[in-house]
Coordinates of C-alpha atoms and ligand atoms in Angstrom, one line a residue:
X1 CA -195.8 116.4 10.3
X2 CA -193.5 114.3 12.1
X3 CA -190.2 113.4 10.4
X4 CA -189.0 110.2 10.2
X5 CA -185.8 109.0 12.6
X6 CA -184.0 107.3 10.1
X7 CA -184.3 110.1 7.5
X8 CA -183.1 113.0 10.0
X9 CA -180.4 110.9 11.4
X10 CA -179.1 110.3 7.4
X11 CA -179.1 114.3 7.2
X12 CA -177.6 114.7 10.6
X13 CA -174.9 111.9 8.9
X14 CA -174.1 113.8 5.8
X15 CA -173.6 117.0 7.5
X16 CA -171.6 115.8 9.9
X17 CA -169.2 113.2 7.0
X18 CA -168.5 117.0 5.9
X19 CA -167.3 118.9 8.6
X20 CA -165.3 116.2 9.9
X21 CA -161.5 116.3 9.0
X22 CA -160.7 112.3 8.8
X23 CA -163.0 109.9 6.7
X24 CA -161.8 106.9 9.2
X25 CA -163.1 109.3 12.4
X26 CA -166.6 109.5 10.6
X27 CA -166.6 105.7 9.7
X28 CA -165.4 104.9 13.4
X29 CA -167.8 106.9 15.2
X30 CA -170.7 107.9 13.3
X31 CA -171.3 105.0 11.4
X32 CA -172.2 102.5 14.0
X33 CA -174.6 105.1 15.4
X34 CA -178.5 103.9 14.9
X35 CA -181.4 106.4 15.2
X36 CA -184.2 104.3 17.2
X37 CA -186.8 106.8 17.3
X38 CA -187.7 110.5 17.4
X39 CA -190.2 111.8 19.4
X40 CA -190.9 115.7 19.6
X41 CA -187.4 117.0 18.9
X42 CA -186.2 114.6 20.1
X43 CA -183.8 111.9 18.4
X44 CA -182.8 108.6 19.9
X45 CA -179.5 106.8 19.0
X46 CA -178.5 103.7 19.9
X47 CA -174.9 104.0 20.6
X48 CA -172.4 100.2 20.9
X49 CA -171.4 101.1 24.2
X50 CA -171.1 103.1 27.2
X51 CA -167.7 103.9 26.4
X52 CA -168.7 104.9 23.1
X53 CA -171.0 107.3 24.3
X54 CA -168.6 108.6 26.7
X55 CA -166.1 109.4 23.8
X56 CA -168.6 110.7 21.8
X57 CA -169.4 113.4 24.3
X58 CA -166.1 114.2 24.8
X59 CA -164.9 114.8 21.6
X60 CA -167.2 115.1 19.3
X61 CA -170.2 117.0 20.6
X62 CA -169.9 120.1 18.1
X63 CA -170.0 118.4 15.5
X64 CA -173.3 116.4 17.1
X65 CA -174.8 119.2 18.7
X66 CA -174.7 121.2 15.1
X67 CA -176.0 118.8 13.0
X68 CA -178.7 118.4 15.5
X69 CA -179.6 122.1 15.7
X70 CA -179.6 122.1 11.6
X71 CA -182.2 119.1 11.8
X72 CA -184.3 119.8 14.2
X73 CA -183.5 123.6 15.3
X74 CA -183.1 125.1 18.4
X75 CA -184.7 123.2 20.9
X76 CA -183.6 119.6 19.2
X77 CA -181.8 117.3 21.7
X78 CA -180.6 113.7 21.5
X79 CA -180.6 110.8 23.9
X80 CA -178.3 108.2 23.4
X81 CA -179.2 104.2 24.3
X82 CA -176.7 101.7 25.1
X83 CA -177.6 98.5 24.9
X84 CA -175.2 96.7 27.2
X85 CA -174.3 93.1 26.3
X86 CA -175.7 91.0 29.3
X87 CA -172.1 89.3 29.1
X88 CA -170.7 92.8 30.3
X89 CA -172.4 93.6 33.4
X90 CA -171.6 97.0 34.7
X91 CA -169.9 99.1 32.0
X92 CA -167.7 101.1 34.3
X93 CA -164.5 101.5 33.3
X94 CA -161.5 100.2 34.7
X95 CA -158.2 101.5 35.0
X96 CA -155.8 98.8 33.9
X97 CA -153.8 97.3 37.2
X98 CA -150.9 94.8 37.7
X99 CA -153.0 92.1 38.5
X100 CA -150.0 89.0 37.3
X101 CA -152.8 86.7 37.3
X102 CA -155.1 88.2 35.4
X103 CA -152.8 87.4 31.8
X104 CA -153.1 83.7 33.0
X105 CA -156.5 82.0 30.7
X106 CA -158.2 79.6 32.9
X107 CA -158.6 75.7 32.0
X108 CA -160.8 74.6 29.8
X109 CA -162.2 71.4 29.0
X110 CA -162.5 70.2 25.5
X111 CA -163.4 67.7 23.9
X112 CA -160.9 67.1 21.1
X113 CA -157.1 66.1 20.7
X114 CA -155.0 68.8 22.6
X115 CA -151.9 68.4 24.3
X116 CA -149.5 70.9 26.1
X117 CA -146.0 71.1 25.4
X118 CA -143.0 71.6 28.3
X119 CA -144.1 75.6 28.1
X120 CA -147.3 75.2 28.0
X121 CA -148.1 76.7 24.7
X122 CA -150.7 74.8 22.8
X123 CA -149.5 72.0 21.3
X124 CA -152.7 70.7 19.7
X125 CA -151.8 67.3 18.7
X126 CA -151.8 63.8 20.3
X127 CA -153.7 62.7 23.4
X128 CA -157.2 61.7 22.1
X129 CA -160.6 62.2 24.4
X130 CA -161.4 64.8 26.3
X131 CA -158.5 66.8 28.3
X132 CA -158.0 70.1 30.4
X133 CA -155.9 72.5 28.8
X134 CA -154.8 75.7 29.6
X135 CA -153.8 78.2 27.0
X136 CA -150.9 80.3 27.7
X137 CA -151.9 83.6 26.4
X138 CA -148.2 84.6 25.5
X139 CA -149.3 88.4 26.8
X140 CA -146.4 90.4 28.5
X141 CA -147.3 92.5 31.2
X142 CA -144.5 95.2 30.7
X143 CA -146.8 96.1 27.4
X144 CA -149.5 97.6 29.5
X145 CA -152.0 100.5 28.4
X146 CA -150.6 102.0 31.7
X147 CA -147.0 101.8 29.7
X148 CA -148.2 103.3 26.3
X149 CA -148.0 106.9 26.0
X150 CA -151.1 108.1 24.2
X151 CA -150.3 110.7 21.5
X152 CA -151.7 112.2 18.7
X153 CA -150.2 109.4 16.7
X154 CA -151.9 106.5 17.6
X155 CA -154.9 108.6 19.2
X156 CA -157.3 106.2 17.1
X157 CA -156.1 102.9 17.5
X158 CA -155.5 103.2 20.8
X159 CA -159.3 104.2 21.9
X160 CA -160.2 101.8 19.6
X161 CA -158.1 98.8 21.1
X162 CA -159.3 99.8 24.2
X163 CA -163.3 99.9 23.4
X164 CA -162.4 96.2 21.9
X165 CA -161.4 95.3 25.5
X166 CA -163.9 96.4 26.9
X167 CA -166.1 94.5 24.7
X168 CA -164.2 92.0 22.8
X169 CA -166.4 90.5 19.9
X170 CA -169.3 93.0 20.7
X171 CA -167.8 96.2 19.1
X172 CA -168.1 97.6 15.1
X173 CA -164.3 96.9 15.3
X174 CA -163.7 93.4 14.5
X175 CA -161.5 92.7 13.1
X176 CA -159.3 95.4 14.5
X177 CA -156.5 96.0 12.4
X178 CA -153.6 98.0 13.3
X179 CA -150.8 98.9 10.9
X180 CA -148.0 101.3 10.9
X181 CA -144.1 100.7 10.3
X182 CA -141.4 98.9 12.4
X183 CA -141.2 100.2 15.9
X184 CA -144.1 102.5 16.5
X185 CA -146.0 100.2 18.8
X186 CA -148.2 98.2 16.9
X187 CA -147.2 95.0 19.1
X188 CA -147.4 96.8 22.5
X189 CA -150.8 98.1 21.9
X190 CA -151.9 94.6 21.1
X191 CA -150.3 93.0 24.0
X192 CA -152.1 95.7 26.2
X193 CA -155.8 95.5 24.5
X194 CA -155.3 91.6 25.2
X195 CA -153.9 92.6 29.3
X196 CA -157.0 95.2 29.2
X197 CA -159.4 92.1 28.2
X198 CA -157.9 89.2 30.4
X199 CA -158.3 92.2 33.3
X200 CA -161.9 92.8 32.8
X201 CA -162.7 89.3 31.5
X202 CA -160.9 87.0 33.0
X203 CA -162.4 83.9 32.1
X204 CA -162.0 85.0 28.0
X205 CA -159.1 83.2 26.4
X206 CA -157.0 85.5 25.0
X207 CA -153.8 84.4 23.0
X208 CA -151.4 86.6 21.1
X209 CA -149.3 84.6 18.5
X210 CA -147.0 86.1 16.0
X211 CA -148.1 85.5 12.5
X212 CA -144.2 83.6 12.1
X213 CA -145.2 81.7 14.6
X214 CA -148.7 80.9 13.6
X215 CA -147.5 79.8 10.4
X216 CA -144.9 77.0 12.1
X217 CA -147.9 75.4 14.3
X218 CA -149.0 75.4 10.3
X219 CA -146.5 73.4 8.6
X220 CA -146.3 71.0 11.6
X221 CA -149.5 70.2 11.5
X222 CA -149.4 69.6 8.1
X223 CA -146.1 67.6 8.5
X224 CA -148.3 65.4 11.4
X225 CA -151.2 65.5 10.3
X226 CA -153.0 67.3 12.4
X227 CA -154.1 69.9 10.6
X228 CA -158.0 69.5 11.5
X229 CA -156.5 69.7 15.4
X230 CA -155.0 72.7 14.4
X231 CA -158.3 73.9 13.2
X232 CA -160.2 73.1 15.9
X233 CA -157.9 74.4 18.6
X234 CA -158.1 78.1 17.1
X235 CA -162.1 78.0 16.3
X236 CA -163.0 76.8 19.5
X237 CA -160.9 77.9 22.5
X238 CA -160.0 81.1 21.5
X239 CA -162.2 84.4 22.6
X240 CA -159.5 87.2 21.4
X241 CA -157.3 85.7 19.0
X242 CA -154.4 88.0 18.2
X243 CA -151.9 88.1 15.3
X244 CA -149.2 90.0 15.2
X245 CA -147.2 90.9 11.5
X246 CA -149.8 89.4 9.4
X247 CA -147.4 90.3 6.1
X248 CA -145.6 87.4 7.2
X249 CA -148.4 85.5 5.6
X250 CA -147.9 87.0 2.0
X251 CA -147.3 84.2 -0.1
X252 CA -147.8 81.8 1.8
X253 CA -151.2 80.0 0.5
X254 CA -151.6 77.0 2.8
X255 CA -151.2 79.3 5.8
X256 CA -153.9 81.8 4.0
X257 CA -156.5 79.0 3.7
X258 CA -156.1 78.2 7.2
X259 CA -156.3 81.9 8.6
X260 CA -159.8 82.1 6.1
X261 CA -161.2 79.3 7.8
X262 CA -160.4 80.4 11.6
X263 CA -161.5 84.2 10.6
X264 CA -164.8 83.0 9.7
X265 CA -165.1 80.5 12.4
X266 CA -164.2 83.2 14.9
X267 CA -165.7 85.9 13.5
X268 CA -169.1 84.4 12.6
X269 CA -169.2 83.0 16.7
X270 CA -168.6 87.1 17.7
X271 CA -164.9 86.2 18.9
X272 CA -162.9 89.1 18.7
X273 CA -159.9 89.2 15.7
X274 CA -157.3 92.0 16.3
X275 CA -154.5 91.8 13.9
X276 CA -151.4 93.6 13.3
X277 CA -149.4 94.5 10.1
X278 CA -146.7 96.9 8.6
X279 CA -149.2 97.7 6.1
X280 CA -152.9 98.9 5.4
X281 CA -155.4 96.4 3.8
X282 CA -155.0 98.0 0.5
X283 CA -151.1 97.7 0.4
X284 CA -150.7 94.6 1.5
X285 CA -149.1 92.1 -0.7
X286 CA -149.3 88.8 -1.5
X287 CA -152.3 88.0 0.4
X288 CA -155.5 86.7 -1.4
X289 CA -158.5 89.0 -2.2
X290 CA -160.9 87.2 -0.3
X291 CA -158.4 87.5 2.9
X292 CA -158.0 90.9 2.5
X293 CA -161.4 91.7 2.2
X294 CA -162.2 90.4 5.5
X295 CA -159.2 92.2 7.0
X296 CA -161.3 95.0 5.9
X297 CA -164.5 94.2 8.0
X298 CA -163.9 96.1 10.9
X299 CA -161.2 99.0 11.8
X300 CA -158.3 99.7 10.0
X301 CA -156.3 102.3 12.5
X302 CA -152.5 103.3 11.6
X303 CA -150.0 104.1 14.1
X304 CA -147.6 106.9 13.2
X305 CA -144.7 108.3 14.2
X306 CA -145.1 110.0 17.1
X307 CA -144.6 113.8 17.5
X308 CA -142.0 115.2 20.0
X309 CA -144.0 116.2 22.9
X310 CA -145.3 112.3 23.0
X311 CA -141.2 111.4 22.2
X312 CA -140.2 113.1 25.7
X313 CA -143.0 111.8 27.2
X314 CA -142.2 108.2 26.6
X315 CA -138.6 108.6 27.4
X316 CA -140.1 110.3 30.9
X317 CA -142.2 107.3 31.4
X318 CA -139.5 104.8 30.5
X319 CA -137.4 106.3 33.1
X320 CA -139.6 106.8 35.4
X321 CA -140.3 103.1 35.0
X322 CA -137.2 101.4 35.7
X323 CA -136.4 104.3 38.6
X324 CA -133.9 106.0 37.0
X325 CA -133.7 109.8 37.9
X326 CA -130.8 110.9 36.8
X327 CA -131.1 111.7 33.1
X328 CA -131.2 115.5 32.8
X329 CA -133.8 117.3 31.3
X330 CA -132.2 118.5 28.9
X331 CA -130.8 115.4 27.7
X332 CA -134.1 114.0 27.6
X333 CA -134.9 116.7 25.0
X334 CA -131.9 116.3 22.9
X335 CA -132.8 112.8 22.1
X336 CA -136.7 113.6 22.0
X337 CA -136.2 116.3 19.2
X338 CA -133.0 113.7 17.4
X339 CA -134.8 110.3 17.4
X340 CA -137.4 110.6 14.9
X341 CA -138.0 107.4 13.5
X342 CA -138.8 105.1 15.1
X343 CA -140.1 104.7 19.6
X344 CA -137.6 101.6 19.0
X345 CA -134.6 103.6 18.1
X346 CA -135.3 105.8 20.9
X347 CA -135.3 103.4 23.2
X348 CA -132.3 101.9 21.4
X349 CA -130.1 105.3 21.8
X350 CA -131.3 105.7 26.0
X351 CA -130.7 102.3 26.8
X352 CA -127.1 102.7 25.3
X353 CA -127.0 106.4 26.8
X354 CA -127.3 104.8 30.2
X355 CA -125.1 101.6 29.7
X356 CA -122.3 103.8 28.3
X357 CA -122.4 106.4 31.3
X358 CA -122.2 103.5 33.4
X359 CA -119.5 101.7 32.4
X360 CA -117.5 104.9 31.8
X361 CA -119.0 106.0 35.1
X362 CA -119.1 109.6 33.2
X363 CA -122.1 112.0 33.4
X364 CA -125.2 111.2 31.4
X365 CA -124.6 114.4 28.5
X366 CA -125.8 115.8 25.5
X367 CA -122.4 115.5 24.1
X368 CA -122.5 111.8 24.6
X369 CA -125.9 111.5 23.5
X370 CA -124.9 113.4 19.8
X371 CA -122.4 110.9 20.1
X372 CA -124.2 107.6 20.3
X373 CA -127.3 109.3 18.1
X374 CA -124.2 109.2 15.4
X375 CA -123.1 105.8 16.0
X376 CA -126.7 104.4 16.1
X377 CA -129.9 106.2 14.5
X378 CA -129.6 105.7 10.8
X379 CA -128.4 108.9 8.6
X380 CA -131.8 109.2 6.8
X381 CA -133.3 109.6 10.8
X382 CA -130.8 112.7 11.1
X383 CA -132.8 115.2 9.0
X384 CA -133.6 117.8 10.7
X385 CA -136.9 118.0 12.2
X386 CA -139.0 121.6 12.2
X387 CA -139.6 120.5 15.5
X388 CA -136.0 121.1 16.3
X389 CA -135.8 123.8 14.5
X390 CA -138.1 125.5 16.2
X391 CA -136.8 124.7 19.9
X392 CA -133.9 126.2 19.1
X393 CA -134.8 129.0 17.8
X394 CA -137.1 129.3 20.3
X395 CA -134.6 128.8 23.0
X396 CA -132.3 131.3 21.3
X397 CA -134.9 134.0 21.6
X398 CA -136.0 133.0 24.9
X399 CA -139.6 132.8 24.1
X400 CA -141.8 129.8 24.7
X401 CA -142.7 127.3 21.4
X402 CA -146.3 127.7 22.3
X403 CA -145.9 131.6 21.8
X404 CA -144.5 131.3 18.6
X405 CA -147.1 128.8 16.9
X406 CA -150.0 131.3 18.5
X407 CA -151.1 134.0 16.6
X408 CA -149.3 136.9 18.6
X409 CA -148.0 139.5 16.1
X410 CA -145.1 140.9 18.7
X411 CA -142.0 141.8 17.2
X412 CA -139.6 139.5 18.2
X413 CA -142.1 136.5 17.8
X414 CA -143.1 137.2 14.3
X415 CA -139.1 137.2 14.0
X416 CA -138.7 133.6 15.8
X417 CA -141.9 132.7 13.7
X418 CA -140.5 133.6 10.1
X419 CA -136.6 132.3 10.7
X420 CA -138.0 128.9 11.9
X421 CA -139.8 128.8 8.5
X422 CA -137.0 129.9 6.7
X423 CA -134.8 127.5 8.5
X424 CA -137.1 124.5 7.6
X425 CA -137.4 125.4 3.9
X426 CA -133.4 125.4 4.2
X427 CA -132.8 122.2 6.2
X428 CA -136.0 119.9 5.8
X429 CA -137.6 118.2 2.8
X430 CA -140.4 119.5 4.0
X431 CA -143.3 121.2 1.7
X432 CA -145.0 124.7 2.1
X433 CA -147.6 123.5 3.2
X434 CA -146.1 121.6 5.4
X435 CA -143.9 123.7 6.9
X436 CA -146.9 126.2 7.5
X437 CA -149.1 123.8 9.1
X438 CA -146.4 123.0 11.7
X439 CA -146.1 126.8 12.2
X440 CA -149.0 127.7 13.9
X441 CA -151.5 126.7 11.0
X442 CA -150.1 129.4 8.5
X443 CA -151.0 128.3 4.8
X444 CA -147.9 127.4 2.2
X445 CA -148.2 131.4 0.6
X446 CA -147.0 132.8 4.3
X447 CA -144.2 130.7 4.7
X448 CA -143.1 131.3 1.2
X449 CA -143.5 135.6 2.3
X450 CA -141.6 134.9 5.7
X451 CA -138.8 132.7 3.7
X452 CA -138.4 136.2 1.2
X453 CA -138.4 138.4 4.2
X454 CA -135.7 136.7 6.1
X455 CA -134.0 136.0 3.1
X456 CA -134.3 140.3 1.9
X457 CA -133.4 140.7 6.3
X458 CA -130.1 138.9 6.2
X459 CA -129.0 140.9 3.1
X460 CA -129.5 144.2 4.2
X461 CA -129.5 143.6 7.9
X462 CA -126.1 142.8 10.0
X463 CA -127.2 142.5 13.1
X464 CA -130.1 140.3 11.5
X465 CA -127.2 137.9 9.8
X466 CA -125.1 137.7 13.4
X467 CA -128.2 136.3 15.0
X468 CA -129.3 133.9 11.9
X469 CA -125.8 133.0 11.4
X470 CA -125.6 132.1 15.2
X471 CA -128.8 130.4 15.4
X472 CA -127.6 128.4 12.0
X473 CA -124.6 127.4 14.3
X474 CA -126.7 126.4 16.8
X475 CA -128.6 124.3 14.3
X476 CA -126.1 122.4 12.9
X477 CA -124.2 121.5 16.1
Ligands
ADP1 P1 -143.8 97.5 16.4 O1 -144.5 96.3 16.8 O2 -144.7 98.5 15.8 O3 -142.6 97.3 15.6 P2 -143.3 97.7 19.2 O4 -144.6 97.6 19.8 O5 -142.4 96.6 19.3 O6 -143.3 98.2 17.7 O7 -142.6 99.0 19.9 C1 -141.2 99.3 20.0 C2 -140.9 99.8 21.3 O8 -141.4 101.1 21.5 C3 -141.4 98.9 22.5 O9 -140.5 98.8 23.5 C4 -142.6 99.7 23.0 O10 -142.9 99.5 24.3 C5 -142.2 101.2 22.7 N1 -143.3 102.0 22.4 C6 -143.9 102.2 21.2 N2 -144.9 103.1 21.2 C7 -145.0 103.5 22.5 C8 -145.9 104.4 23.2 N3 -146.8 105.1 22.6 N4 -145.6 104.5 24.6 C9 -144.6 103.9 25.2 N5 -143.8 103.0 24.6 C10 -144.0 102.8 23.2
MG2 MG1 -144.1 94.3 16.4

């Protein structure tokens, strides 16, 4: 008897909702997946986009490729169909360039009351009839895809924000909603999914607007009675509206109302809504239900902080992009594996590294880097990272990280293995489990052995307490 599509794909669904680590990767991926037909073994999905597909296959094609052989055994296979929007002829992917015109929107004619001011921001008040206007999309070009360093921390958000430009309005992501805290890059991935859309799309308006500065168009509108300008200005010339810091709405009913109305308008024409916000959906306060709901629709992807490979990374792109080669390596590291907060403050701490060593036209050093890292970062940013831990005791026993988080069970790397974990119980806040899934995926009862084992070591051992008393040393330099 042949099974039915719908029914197999549901099976293939549940199986796969279980193996998956990450509710959000299911709901992003699998969800927007339609079964359109089965024929032999063979099941057909219709898949949002070529891009979609392509990510798919490159990441998730285990998980696929198992819940297909549990279905439909063996010889099962599975063709996906991508029905391409006519609007977006030829899905190929480009590779984001510095095209300076490309931010610019083009004129449009409209039919209402619009004006420009001096900047050319939208000013949508006075002049009645029909005028050109041309909306200054407010995108910088230094916030470039090509300029964010992808990570493991904003692995999500950023594939999303970048199907979303290649698709604006035509994805399962609208709105897209990115959240995280201050300084992680919530308002440079924004900037870059709106460069990303202008470049493939260039006759899409795009605007960016801060959700501060959204609100004062609000009040003066209000003020000059112009609020139904106001209205009409955001419901019918934008493509990809985009507003950054939405919590700056909380409280602020008037303001709510008129973000409900443009949301709908926008959203119900298949524009494209990407917002941004310290916060997830569910934590946000002082916004109405009904506004929250909405920010709901779509994709809620949170940017975290990044881990330190991605730290060094964007300090080695940042340098790289304003041609400066004289930061030494391991200077670069010292403030990779120090900074943990916040991509902000780690910016913050090398820009002052290199105005410093400038004007005291000294070297660029570690030892003025721990010095500005104590004038600057924050105390609560100076806890120790297991991440530093482990480079330096690492370092000390001359053995490569990677060596110690693999599973080797040589001597001197079980050794560099179980003092990092004993280290990180001793300097972090860090949990077991924690610690243990940081150390080559050990579970919270090993770390707690290694801790006891170090600990018994160092009592009965001396030349054990010379080197743990050095490497402490080294630590807390
Ligand atoms: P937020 O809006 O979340 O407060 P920003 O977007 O203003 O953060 O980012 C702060 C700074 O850090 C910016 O200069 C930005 O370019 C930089 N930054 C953040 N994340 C990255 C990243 N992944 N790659 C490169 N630079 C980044
Ligand atoms: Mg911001």
């Amino acid at each position: 008897m042949q099974k039915d599509c719908n029914q197999v794909w549901q099976n293939c669904l549940d199986f796969i909702k279980d193996i998956l680590p990450d509710k959000h990767i299911f709901e992003t991926w699998f969800v927007p997946l339609k079964p359109l037909a089965l024929q032999d073994d063979t099941l057909t999905l219709k898949v949002p986009s070529m891009f979609f597909c392509e990510w798919l296959e490159a990441n998730y094609i285990n998980e696929l490729r198992a819940a297909i052989k549990k279905e439909l055994g063996e010889g099962g296979k599975l063709i996906y169909s991508t029905v391409i929007d006519s609007s977006a002829v030829g899905a190929d992917v480009k590779l984001p360039s510095n095209d300076r015109k490309a931010t610019q929107n083009k004129s449009t004619t409209i039919p209402m009351n619009m004006d420009t001011d001096v900047k050319g921001f939208p000013n949508p008040f006075v002049i009645p009839g029909l005028k050109k206007i041309k909306v200054n999309s407010q995108l910088d070009e230094n916030y470039s895809f090509d300029n964010f360093v992808e990570g493991a921390c904003n692995r999500l958000a950023r594939s999303a924000g970048y199907a979303v430009a290649q698709n604006p309005g035509k994805t399962a992501f609208n709105p897209l909603f990115i959240y995280g805290n201050v300084g992680l890059g919530k308002t440079h991935l924004v900037h870059a999914i709106g460069l990303e859309t202008k470049q493939r799309y260039p006759d899409k308006t795009v605007l960016y607007i801060s959700a501060e500065q959204f609100f004062q168009q609000y009040v003066d509108s209000v003020k000059n009675k112009t609020t139904n300008d106001f209205l009409q200005f955001y419901q019918m010339m934008i493509d990809v509206l985009i507003i950054d810091d939405i919590q700056f709405f909380a409280n602020k009913q008037g303001t709510q109302d008129v973000f409900f109305q443009i949301f709908n308008g926008l959203h119900s024409a298949g524009k494209q809504l990407i917002i941004t916000s310290d916060k997830s959906p569910a934590e946000l306060s002082g916004l109405e239900q009904r506004v929250i709901s909405r920010l709901k629709w779509g994709l809620s992807a949170d940017l975290q902080v990044p881990d330190a490979p991605t730290r060094i990374e964007i300090i080695r792109r940042k340098l790289l992009k304003d041609g400066i080669d004289n930061v030494p390596e391991d200077v670069i590291e010292y403030l990779a594996y120090n900074v943990s907060t916040s991509v902000r403050e780690l910016e913050g701490v090398l820009i002052s590294l290199l105005f410093q060593s400038s004007i005291n036209k000294s070297g660029i050093t570690i030892e003025l880097a721990k010095e500005l890292i104590d004038k600057f970062v924050k105390s609560s940013s100076r806890e120790m990272s297991i991440e530093y831990i482990q480079k330096v005791v690492c370092d000390y026993f001359s053995i490569p990280i990677s060596l110690m988080l693999s599973k080797t069970r040589k001597g001197n790397v079980v050794a560099a293995r179980h003092i990092s974990m004993y280290l990180s119980r001793k300097h972090t806040q860090s949990s077991l489990a924690t610690i243990g899934s940081k150390c080559g995926n050990k579970d919270h009862a090993t770390v707690l052995h290694a801790c006891k084992s170090v600990q018994n070591s160092y009592d009965t051992d001396k030349r054990f307490r010379a080197d743990l008393d050095e490497i402490e040393k080294l630590i807390n330099e």
